Amino acid sequence: MVPSRGIRQGDPISPYLFLFITEGLSNLLLRASASQSIQGYHLCSTAPVISHLLFADDTLIFCRAEEAQAMAIKNVLLLYEQASGQQVNYSKTTVSFSRGVPSDMRMRITTSLDIREVLSHEKYFGLPTTIGRSKKKPFLFIFDRIKKRLSSWMERLVSWAGRKVLIKAVAQAIPTYSMSVFKFSQELCNNIHATISKFWFSRLKLCQRKEDGVLGFRDMKTFNDALLAK
């Protein structure tokens, strides 16, 4: 279940006070998880349970698709409203279900919570929220963005020095944010490298070290591994 956007409603409050009452919401959810009123999400069998995640002005809550757990979350939100004086904006709150949840159960849960269902959240903070079997498709928008940017430059008379700056400062910088969170497929990294090589007029030895007498462009797969390791 993913209620999002709209926790801060009502009169304006200071950031410090909001942080304090948000900690209260987090503790309420932790208590509900500890008492098994809600059962969070396991990334794997040995991983800790994730009952909720807090972002800038969003709260993501995870539980099993059961009416009892849905009502437990609703009770937590009601208690939060009473204690903080803030009000949850249910018109900006949504719920997502896994594929195996029956339609009648979805209907009962959304009705009891009085919130709408969405099939999926395509992006959040510029990143895909769900990754399916294809590890390339969710990130094609990054490849398309790089390709479009390079294509627009190829129509202009750009010097070799200018091409070098554009590749390092723009083309290879575009996937940095996504690469720091997700591991790109080898195919996608190769496609990005091939597009950059084409912009550099098919000079293939782009990613060797400067000490070896070449330009020292990033190898996208190695750069991706380095960001994830960091």
Tab-separated table of N, CA and C in Angstrom, residues 14 85 103 124 139-140 180 201 228-229:
chain	number	residue	atom	x	y	z
A	14	SER	N	6.488	24.818	11.477
A	14	SER	CA	7.927	24.930	11.259
A	14	SER	C	8.492	23.577	10.846
A	85	GLY	N	-2.622	17.299	14.856
A	85	GLY	CA	-3.423	18.402	14.360
A	85	GLY	C	-3.359	18.539	12.861
A	103	SER	N	-9.396	-9.126	-7.447
A	103	SER	CA	-10.067	-7.844	-7.669
A	103	SER	C	-11.065	-7.514	-6.561
A	124	TYR	N	9.389	8.074	-9.717
A	124	TYR	CA	9.402	8.796	-8.454
A	124	TYR	C	10.773	9.431	-8.311
A	139	PHE	N	14.834	1.794	-18.349
A	139	PHE	CA	15.828	2.862	-18.439
A	139	PHE	C	16.061	3.340	-19.867
A	140	LEU	N	15.185	2.940	-20.769
A	140	LEU	CA	15.330	3.388	-22.150
A	140	LEU	C	15.179	4.901	-22.266
A	180	SER	N	23.542	5.487	-9.800
A	180	SER	CA	23.888	5.428	-8.384
A	180	SER	C	22.862	4.639	-7.578
A	201	PHE	N	32.693	10.021	-33.994
A	201	PHE	CA	33.031	9.477	-35.312
A	201	PHE	C	33.667	8.094	-35.218
A	228	LEU	N	27.542	2.183	-7.441
A	228	LEU	CA	26.823	1.301	-6.543
A	228	LEU	C	27.679	0.874	-5.362
A	229	ALA	N	28.972	0.656	-5.600
A	229	ALA	CA	29.877	0.288	-4.518
A	229	ALA	C	30.041	1.441	-3.539
